[in-house]
PDB file of C-alpha atoms in Angstrom:
ATOM      1  CA  GLU A 276      97.016  -8.546  64.974  1.00 72.00           C
ATOM      2  CA  PRO A 277     100.250 -10.545  65.375  1.00 79.00           C
ATOM      3  CA  GLU A 278      99.899 -14.318  65.639  1.00 88.00           C
ATOM      4  CA  VAL A 279     101.977 -17.315  66.531  1.00 93.00           C
ATOM      5  CA  THR A 280     102.681 -19.335  63.400  1.00 93.00           C
ATOM      6  CA  GLN A 281     103.702 -22.965  63.080  1.00 95.00           C
ATOM      7  CA  THR A 282     105.097 -25.048  60.247  1.00 95.00           C
ATOM      8  CA  PRO A 283     104.355 -27.504  58.846  1.00 95.00           C
ATOM      9  CA  SER A 284     100.635 -27.840  59.469  1.00 93.00           C
ATOM     10  CA  HIS A 285     100.908 -31.619  59.049  1.00 95.00           C
ATOM     11  CA  GLN A 286     104.000 -33.809  59.263  1.00 96.00           C
ATOM     12  CA  VAL A 287     104.015 -37.517  58.472  1.00 97.00           C
ATOM     13  CA  THR A 288     107.083 -39.501  59.450  1.00 97.00           C
ATOM     14  CA  GLN A 289     108.280 -43.050  59.927  1.00 97.00           C
ATOM     15  CA  MET A 290     108.904 -44.407  63.403  1.00 97.00           C
ATOM     16  CA  GLY A 291     112.508 -43.797  64.441  1.00 96.00           C
ATOM     17  CA  GLN A 292     112.956 -40.728  62.295  1.00 97.00           C
ATOM     18  CA  GLU A 293     113.828 -37.296  63.616  1.00 97.00           C
ATOM     19  CA  VAL A 294     111.355 -34.452  63.209  1.00 97.00           C
ATOM     20  CA  ILE A 295     111.658 -30.739  63.805  1.00 97.00           C
ATOM     21  CA  LEU A 296     108.540 -28.705  64.407  1.00 97.00           C
ATOM     22  CA  ARG A 297     108.887 -24.995  63.861  1.00 97.00           C
ATOM     23  CA  CYS A 298     107.228 -22.045  65.518  1.00 97.00           C
ATOM     24  CA  VAL A 299     107.511 -18.309  65.087  1.00 96.00           C
ATOM     25  CA  PRO A 300     106.304 -16.686  68.319  1.00 95.00           C
ATOM     26  CA  ILE A 301     104.922 -13.172  68.482  1.00 93.00           C
ATOM     27  CA  SER A 302     107.855 -10.820  68.093  1.00 90.00           C
ATOM     28  CA  ASN A 303     107.951  -9.041  71.471  1.00 88.00           C
ATOM     29  CA  HIS A 304     107.210 -12.167  73.488  1.00 92.00           C
ATOM     30  CA  LEU A 305     109.875 -13.610  75.748  1.00 91.00           C
ATOM     31  CA  TYR A 306     108.330 -16.828  77.086  1.00 93.00           C
ATOM     32  CA  PHE A 307     107.827 -19.795  74.788  1.00 95.00           C
ATOM     33  CA  TYR A 308     106.020 -23.072  75.270  1.00 95.00           C
ATOM     34  CA  TRP A 309     105.272 -26.376  73.603  1.00 97.00           C
ATOM     35  CA  TYR A 310     102.154 -28.394  74.335  1.00 95.00           C
ATOM     36  CA  ARG A 311     100.746 -31.502  72.744  1.00 95.00           C
ATOM     37  CA  GLN A 312      97.248 -32.878  72.345  1.00 91.00           C
ATOM     38  CA  ILE A 313      96.808 -36.536  71.533  1.00 91.00           C
ATOM     39  CA  LEU A 314      93.622 -37.017  69.522  1.00 85.00           C
ATOM     40  CA  GLY A 315      90.590 -36.818  71.777  1.00 78.00           C
ATOM     41  CA  GLN A 316      92.634 -36.099  74.893  1.00 82.00           C
ATOM     42  CA  LYS A 317      93.588 -33.072  76.920  1.00 85.00           C
ATOM     43  CA  VAL A 318      96.235 -30.507  76.086  1.00 90.00           C
ATOM     44  CA  GLU A 319      99.468 -31.452  77.893  1.00 92.00           C
ATOM     45  CA  PHE A 320     102.336 -29.166  78.812  1.00 92.00           C
ATOM     46  CA  LEU A 321     105.714 -30.219  77.435  1.00 96.00           C
ATOM     47  CA  VAL A 322     108.199 -27.450  78.079  1.00 95.00           C
ATOM     48  CA  SER A 323     108.662 -23.748  78.728  1.00 94.00           C
ATOM     49  CA  PHE A 324     111.631 -21.699  77.542  1.00 94.00           C
ATOM     50  CA  TYR A 325     112.861 -18.332  78.716  1.00 92.00           C
ATOM     51  CA  ASN A 326     116.118 -16.448  78.395  1.00 90.00           C
ATOM     52  CA  ASN A 327     117.566 -19.115  76.121  1.00 90.00           C
ATOM     53  CA  GLU A 328     117.031 -21.980  78.490  1.00 93.00           C
ATOM     54  CA  ILE A 329     114.382 -24.429  79.590  1.00 94.00           C
ATOM     55  CA  SER A 330     112.528 -23.025  82.595  1.00 92.00           C
ATOM     56  CA  GLU A 331     110.281 -26.005  83.226  1.00 91.00           C
ATOM     57  CA  LYS A 332     109.526 -29.341  81.597  1.00 92.00           C
ATOM     58  CA  SER A 333     107.068 -32.148  82.136  1.00 92.00           C
ATOM     59  CA  GLU A 334     107.672 -35.877  82.546  1.00 92.00           C
ATOM     60  CA  ILE A 335     106.747 -36.302  78.890  1.00 93.00           C
ATOM     61  CA  PHE A 336     109.710 -34.162  77.815  1.00 95.00           C
ATOM     62  CA  ASP A 337     112.389 -36.828  78.022  1.00 94.00           C
ATOM     63  CA  ASP A 338     115.785 -37.122  76.328  1.00 94.00           C
ATOM     64  CA  GLN A 339     114.127 -37.662  72.964  1.00 96.00           C
ATOM     65  CA  PHE A 340     112.876 -34.105  72.992  1.00 97.00           C
ATOM     66  CA  SER A 341     114.811 -30.872  72.695  1.00 97.00           C
ATOM     67  CA  VAL A 342     113.999 -27.230  72.070  1.00 97.00           C
ATOM     68  CA  GLU A 343     116.012 -24.503  70.511  1.00 94.00           C
ATOM     69  CA  ARG A 344     115.776 -20.869  69.564  1.00 92.00           C
ATOM     70  CA  PRO A 345     118.276 -20.904  66.711  1.00 86.00           C
ATOM     71  CA  ASP A 346     117.796 -17.268  65.773  1.00 86.00           C
ATOM     72  CA  GLY A 347     115.808 -14.270  66.942  1.00 78.00           C
ATOM     73  CA  SER A 348     112.505 -15.459  65.582  1.00 86.00           C
ATOM     74  CA  ASN A 349     112.164 -19.250  65.449  1.00 93.00           C
ATOM     75  CA  PHE A 350     111.478 -21.667  68.293  1.00 96.00           C
ATOM     76  CA  THR A 351     111.807 -25.343  67.430  1.00 97.00           C
ATOM     77  CA  LEU A 352     110.849 -28.666  68.982  1.00 97.00           C
ATOM     78  CA  LYS A 353     112.941 -31.653  67.920  1.00 97.00           C
ATOM     79  CA  ILE A 354     111.991 -35.258  68.488  1.00 97.00           C
ATOM     80  CA  ARG A 355     115.083 -37.365  67.909  1.00 96.00           C
ATOM     81  CA  SER A 356     113.598 -40.777  67.277  1.00 95.00           C
ATOM     82  CA  THR A 357     109.853 -40.681  66.898  1.00 96.00           C
ATOM     83  CA  LYS A 358     107.569 -43.324  68.363  1.00 96.00           C
ATOM     84  CA  LEU A 359     104.029 -44.195  67.381  1.00 96.00           C
ATOM     85  CA  GLU A 360     102.763 -42.606  70.596  1.00 95.00           C
ATOM     86  CA  ASP A 361     104.297 -39.262  69.612  1.00 96.00           C
ATOM     87  CA  SER A 362     101.451 -38.869  67.120  1.00 97.00           C
ATOM     88  CA  ALA A 363      99.587 -35.803  68.306  1.00 96.00           C
ATOM     89  CA  MET A 364      98.838 -32.176  67.644  1.00 94.00           C
ATOM     90  CA  TYR A 365     101.723 -30.021  68.848  1.00 96.00           C
ATOM     91  CA  PHE A 366     100.991 -26.441  69.841  1.00 95.00           C
ATOM     92  CA  CYS A 367     103.472 -23.660  70.322  1.00 96.00           C
ATOM     93  CA  ALA A 368     102.591 -20.719  72.553  1.00 95.00           C
ATOM     94  CA  SER A 369     104.246 -17.495  73.591  1.00 94.00           C
ATOM     95  CA  ARG A 370     103.624 -14.641  75.974  1.00 91.00           C
ATOM     96  CA  ARG A 371     105.010 -11.262  76.952  1.00 89.00           C
ATOM     97  CA  GLU A 372     106.849 -10.756  80.191  1.00 84.00           C
ATOM     98  CA  SER A 373     104.154  -8.501  81.617  1.00 80.00           C
ATOM     99  CA  THR A 374     101.179 -10.817  81.223  1.00 81.00           C
ATOM    100  CA  ASP A 375     100.201 -14.404  81.926  1.00 79.00           C
ATOM    101  CA  THR A 376      98.154 -14.829  78.781  1.00 86.00           C
ATOM    102  CA  GLN A 377      99.645 -17.346  76.384  1.00 89.00           C
ATOM    103  CA  TYR A 378      98.895 -17.049  72.680  1.00 91.00           C
ATOM    104  CA  PHE A 379      98.768 -20.306  70.792  1.00 92.00           C
ATOM    105  CA  GLY A 380      99.678 -21.200  67.262  1.00 93.00           C
ATOM    106  CA  PRO A 381      97.393 -23.275  65.001  1.00 90.00           C
ATOM    107  CA  GLY A 382      99.348 -26.456  65.724  1.00 93.00           C
ATOM    108  CA  THR A 383     101.279 -29.063  63.780  1.00 95.00           C
ATOM    109  CA  ARG A 384      99.660 -32.449  63.388  1.00 95.00           C
ATOM    110  CA  LEU A 385     102.385 -35.095  63.683  1.00 97.00           C
ATOM    111  CA  THR A 386     101.580 -38.561  62.398  1.00 97.00           C
ATOM    112  CA  VAL A 387     104.117 -41.308  63.109  1.00 97.00           C
ATOM    113  CA  LEU A 388     103.683 -44.445  61.002  1.00 96.00           C
TER     114      LEU A 388
ATOM    115  CA  ALA B 290      99.544 -31.429  92.636  1.00 71.00           C
ATOM    116  CA  GLN B 291      97.778 -28.986  90.398  1.00 78.00           C
ATOM    117  CA  SER B 292      94.755 -30.205  88.531  1.00 87.00           C
ATOM    118  CA  VAL B 293      91.758 -28.985  86.639  1.00 92.00           C
ATOM    119  CA  ALA B 294      88.498 -30.854  86.231  1.00 95.00           C
ATOM    120  CA  GLN B 295      85.824 -30.287  83.652  1.00 96.00           C
ATOM    121  CA  PRO B 296      83.081 -32.672  84.728  1.00 95.00           C
ATOM    122  CA  GLU B 297      81.067 -32.540  81.509  1.00 95.00           C
ATOM    123  CA  ASP B 298      82.365 -34.009  78.262  1.00 94.00           C
ATOM    124  CA  GLN B 299      79.608 -32.251  76.369  1.00 96.00           C
ATOM    125  CA  VAL B 300      77.082 -29.490  76.952  1.00 97.00           C
ATOM    126  CA  ASN B 301      74.058 -29.047  74.722  1.00 97.00           C
ATOM    127  CA  VAL B 302      72.112 -25.808  74.701  1.00 97.00           C
ATOM    128  CA  ALA B 303      69.570 -24.153  72.426  1.00 97.00           C
ATOM    129  CA  GLU B 304      70.474 -20.905  70.697  1.00 97.00           C
ATOM    130  CA  GLY B 305      69.413 -17.925  72.771  1.00 97.00           C
ATOM    131  CA  ASN B 306      69.529 -19.817  76.046  1.00 97.00           C
ATOM    132  CA  PRO B 307      72.149 -19.208  78.720  1.00 97.00           C
ATOM    133  CA  LEU B 308      75.071 -21.579  78.851  1.00 97.00           C
ATOM    134  CA  THR B 309      77.398 -22.739  81.593  1.00 97.00           C
ATOM    135  CA  VAL B 310      80.551 -24.812  81.182  1.00 98.00           C
ATOM    136  CA  LYS B 311      81.876 -26.044  84.494  1.00 98.00           C
ATOM    137  CA  CYS B 312      85.417 -26.090  85.824  1.00 97.00           C
ATOM    138  CA  THR B 313      86.913 -26.860  89.202  1.00 96.00           C
ATOM    139  CA  TYR B 314      90.545 -26.624  90.121  1.00 93.00           C
ATOM    140  CA  SER B 315      93.065 -27.723  92.695  1.00 90.00           C
ATOM    141  CA  VAL B 316      96.261 -25.765  93.152  1.00 83.00           C
ATOM    142  CA  SER B 317      98.542 -24.757  95.969  1.00 79.00           C
ATOM    143  CA  GLY B 318      98.474 -21.035  96.565  1.00 78.00           C
ATOM    144  CA  ASN B 319      96.537 -18.526  94.541  1.00 79.00           C
ATOM    145  CA  PRO B 320      95.594 -19.675  91.071  1.00 83.00           C
ATOM    146  CA  TYR B 321      95.786 -18.021  87.716  1.00 89.00           C
ATOM    147  CA  LEU B 322      92.734 -19.334  85.860  1.00 93.00           C
ATOM    148  CA  PHE B 323      92.038 -19.259  82.142  1.00 94.00           C
ATOM    149  CA  TRP B 324      89.453 -20.279  79.593  1.00 96.00           C
ATOM    150  CA  TYR B 325      90.446 -21.116  76.038  1.00 94.00           C
ATOM    151  CA  VAL B 326      88.301 -22.112  73.069  1.00 94.00           C
ATOM    152  CA  GLN B 327      89.320 -24.410  70.230  1.00 91.00           C
ATOM    153  CA  TYR B 328      87.506 -24.430  66.903  1.00 88.00           C
ATOM    154  CA  PRO B 329      87.994 -27.365  64.511  1.00 81.00           C
ATOM    155  CA  ASN B 330      91.521 -27.508  63.043  1.00 73.00           C
ATOM    156  CA  ARG B 331      92.501 -24.373  64.910  1.00 77.00           C
ATOM    157  CA  GLY B 332      94.734 -23.557  67.847  1.00 81.00           C
ATOM    158  CA  LEU B 333      93.578 -22.485  71.264  1.00 88.00           C
ATOM    159  CA  GLN B 334      92.133 -18.998  71.486  1.00 91.00           C
ATOM    160  CA  PHE B 335      92.252 -17.093  74.747  1.00 91.00           C
ATOM    161  CA  LEU B 336      88.819 -16.125  76.105  1.00 94.00           C
ATOM    162  CA  LEU B 337      89.415 -14.728  79.572  1.00 94.00           C
ATOM    163  CA  LYS B 338      91.427 -15.026  82.740  1.00 92.00           C
ATOM    164  CA  TYR B 339      91.222 -14.494  86.474  1.00 92.00           C
ATOM    165  CA  ILE B 340      94.290 -13.348  88.359  1.00 87.00           C
ATOM    166  CA  THR B 341      92.907 -11.234  91.178  1.00 84.00           C
ATOM    167  CA  GLY B 342      90.167  -8.730  91.849  1.00 85.00           C
ATOM    168  CA  ASP B 343      86.508  -8.973  90.937  1.00 88.00           C
ATOM    169  CA  ASN B 344      85.224 -12.544  90.988  1.00 91.00           C
ATOM    170  CA  LEU B 345      83.236 -12.006  87.792  1.00 95.00           C
ATOM    171  CA  VAL B 346      85.534 -11.767  84.810  1.00 95.00           C
ATOM    172  CA  LYS B 347      84.365 -10.639  81.397  1.00 95.00           C
ATOM    173  CA  GLY B 348      86.061 -11.880  78.259  1.00 93.00           C
ATOM    174  CA  SER B 349      85.823 -12.149  74.512  1.00 90.00           C
ATOM    175  CA  TYR B 350      82.649 -12.861  72.490  1.00 91.00           C
ATOM    176  CA  GLY B 351      80.303 -12.089  75.406  1.00 94.00           C
ATOM    177  CA  PHE B 352      81.674 -14.812  77.676  1.00 96.00           C
ATOM    178  CA  GLU B 353      82.220 -14.344  81.382  1.00 97.00           C
ATOM    179  CA  ALA B 354      83.408 -16.545  84.210  1.00 97.00           C
ATOM    180  CA  GLU B 355      82.837 -16.529  87.920  1.00 95.00           C
ATOM    181  CA  PHE B 356      85.662 -17.329  90.302  1.00 94.00           C
ATOM    182  CA  ASN B 357      84.476 -19.004  93.499  1.00 94.00           C
ATOM    183  CA  LYS B 358      87.290 -19.594  95.951  1.00 91.00           C
ATOM    184  CA  SER B 359      85.272 -21.571  98.489  1.00 92.00           C
ATOM    185  CA  GLN B 360      84.057 -24.002  95.827  1.00 93.00           C
ATOM    186  CA  THR B 361      87.349 -23.849  93.878  1.00 93.00           C
ATOM    187  CA  SER B 362      85.373 -23.296  90.722  1.00 96.00           C
ATOM    188  CA  PHE B 363      85.681 -21.105  87.665  1.00 97.00           C
ATOM    189  CA  HIS B 364      82.589 -21.736  85.541  1.00 97.00           C
ATOM    190  CA  LEU B 365      82.291 -20.201  82.094  1.00 98.00           C
ATOM    191  CA  LYS B 366      78.993 -18.533  81.261  1.00 97.00           C
ATOM    192  CA  LYS B 367      77.217 -16.682  78.524  1.00 97.00           C
ATOM    193  CA  PRO B 368      73.734 -15.160  78.847  1.00 96.00           C
ATOM    194  CA  SER B 369      72.615 -16.036  75.305  1.00 97.00           C
ATOM    195  CA  ALA B 370      74.289 -18.793  73.282  1.00 97.00           C
ATOM    196  CA  LEU B 371      74.976 -18.574  69.548  1.00 97.00           C
ATOM    197  CA  VAL B 372      75.341 -21.450  67.115  1.00 96.00           C
ATOM    198  CA  SER B 373      78.813 -20.100  66.364  1.00 95.00           C
ATOM    199  CA  ASP B 374      79.785 -20.713  70.005  1.00 96.00           C
ATOM    200  CA  SER B 375      79.856 -24.443  69.262  1.00 96.00           C
ATOM    201  CA  ALA B 376      83.448 -25.497  69.946  1.00 95.00           C
ATOM    202  CA  LEU B 377      85.726 -27.211  72.456  1.00 94.00           C
ATOM    203  CA  TYR B 378      86.325 -25.254  75.644  1.00 96.00           C
ATOM    204  CA  PHE B 379      89.301 -25.725  77.928  1.00 95.00           C
ATOM    205  CA  CYS B 380      89.729 -24.508  81.467  1.00 96.00           C
ATOM    206  CA  ALA B 381      93.342 -24.061  82.579  1.00 94.00           C
ATOM    207  CA  VAL B 382      95.260 -23.130  85.691  1.00 91.00           C
ATOM    208  CA  ARG B 383      98.748 -21.865  86.318  1.00 84.00           C
ATOM    209  CA  ASP B 384     100.313 -21.732  89.727  1.00 66.00           C
ATOM    210  CA  LEU B 385     101.696 -18.309  90.569  1.00 63.00           C
ATOM    211  CA  GLY B 386     105.248 -19.530  90.993  1.00 65.00           C
ATOM    212  CA  GLY B 387     105.363 -21.907  88.045  1.00 69.00           C
ATOM    213  CA  PHE B 388     105.673 -21.707  84.297  1.00 74.00           C
ATOM    214  CA  LYS B 389     103.456 -24.486  83.082  1.00 81.00           C
ATOM    215  CA  THR B 390      99.739 -24.320  82.506  1.00 86.00           C
ATOM    216  CA  ILE B 391      97.577 -27.312  83.294  1.00 88.00           C
ATOM    217  CA  PHE B 392      94.566 -27.840  81.065  1.00 91.00           C
ATOM    218  CA  GLY B 393      91.322 -29.614  81.754  1.00 93.00           C
ATOM    219  CA  ALA B 394      90.103 -32.385  79.479  1.00 92.00           C
ATOM    220  CA  GLY B 395      87.858 -30.021  77.582  1.00 93.00           C
ATOM    221  CA  THR B 396      84.093 -29.681  77.215  1.00 96.00           C
ATOM    222  CA  ARG B 397      82.452 -29.788  73.828  1.00 95.00           C
ATOM    223  CA  LEU B 398      79.664 -27.233  73.519  1.00 97.00           C
ATOM    224  CA  PHE B 399      76.883 -27.803  70.994  1.00 97.00           C
ATOM    225  CA  VAL B 400      74.481 -24.945  70.392  1.00 97.00           C
ATOM    226  CA  LYS B 401      71.395 -25.929  68.379  1.00 96.00           C
ATOM    227  CA  ALA B 402      69.535 -23.448  66.229  1.00 94.00           C
TER     228      ALA B 402
END
């Protein structure tokens, strides 16, 4: 069964550094999402992406964040200058056009020191 | 504003007993409701969803959920719990016209042998 994959599984970075989190959505899916989960807290929506543009974003998704689909398979989340409070688990999700069910990747744990 | 509430941080149940994990929601218009499960160090796995139709929805691994419009609830149930059901359960809602999904805080289910 196809799955959403994410790399790396764990990323450690210094405050102020740029990070890029990578996701490979399921191949026939057209909607893509990023969520984050700070340790012990709820899963929070960051951004949705469809037809090569952002369709919706949350208040968390400020100018430090950007998303890109650089080729036909990858979907990336970039944080330009990381802050300590960006430490969290970041989940990518995707879905087909004909359904509302989102399929989640295993997550990338980002630790900002 | 859309919101989801899971009033219990933790639910404890003995193996073989029925289990209920509670969820209430607040959304404008008709909701799309979901349950996801998260095992340790894993992403979110889709369990079931309610879009329209029969108020009792059956999902994966023997789980079901009952949509109650008057009480704005969508409780997750299983007639006979297994130790392997122990995990973190998230209720989520998506407004029909929107892209983002709002998650509850999660309920940790412990099933004792």
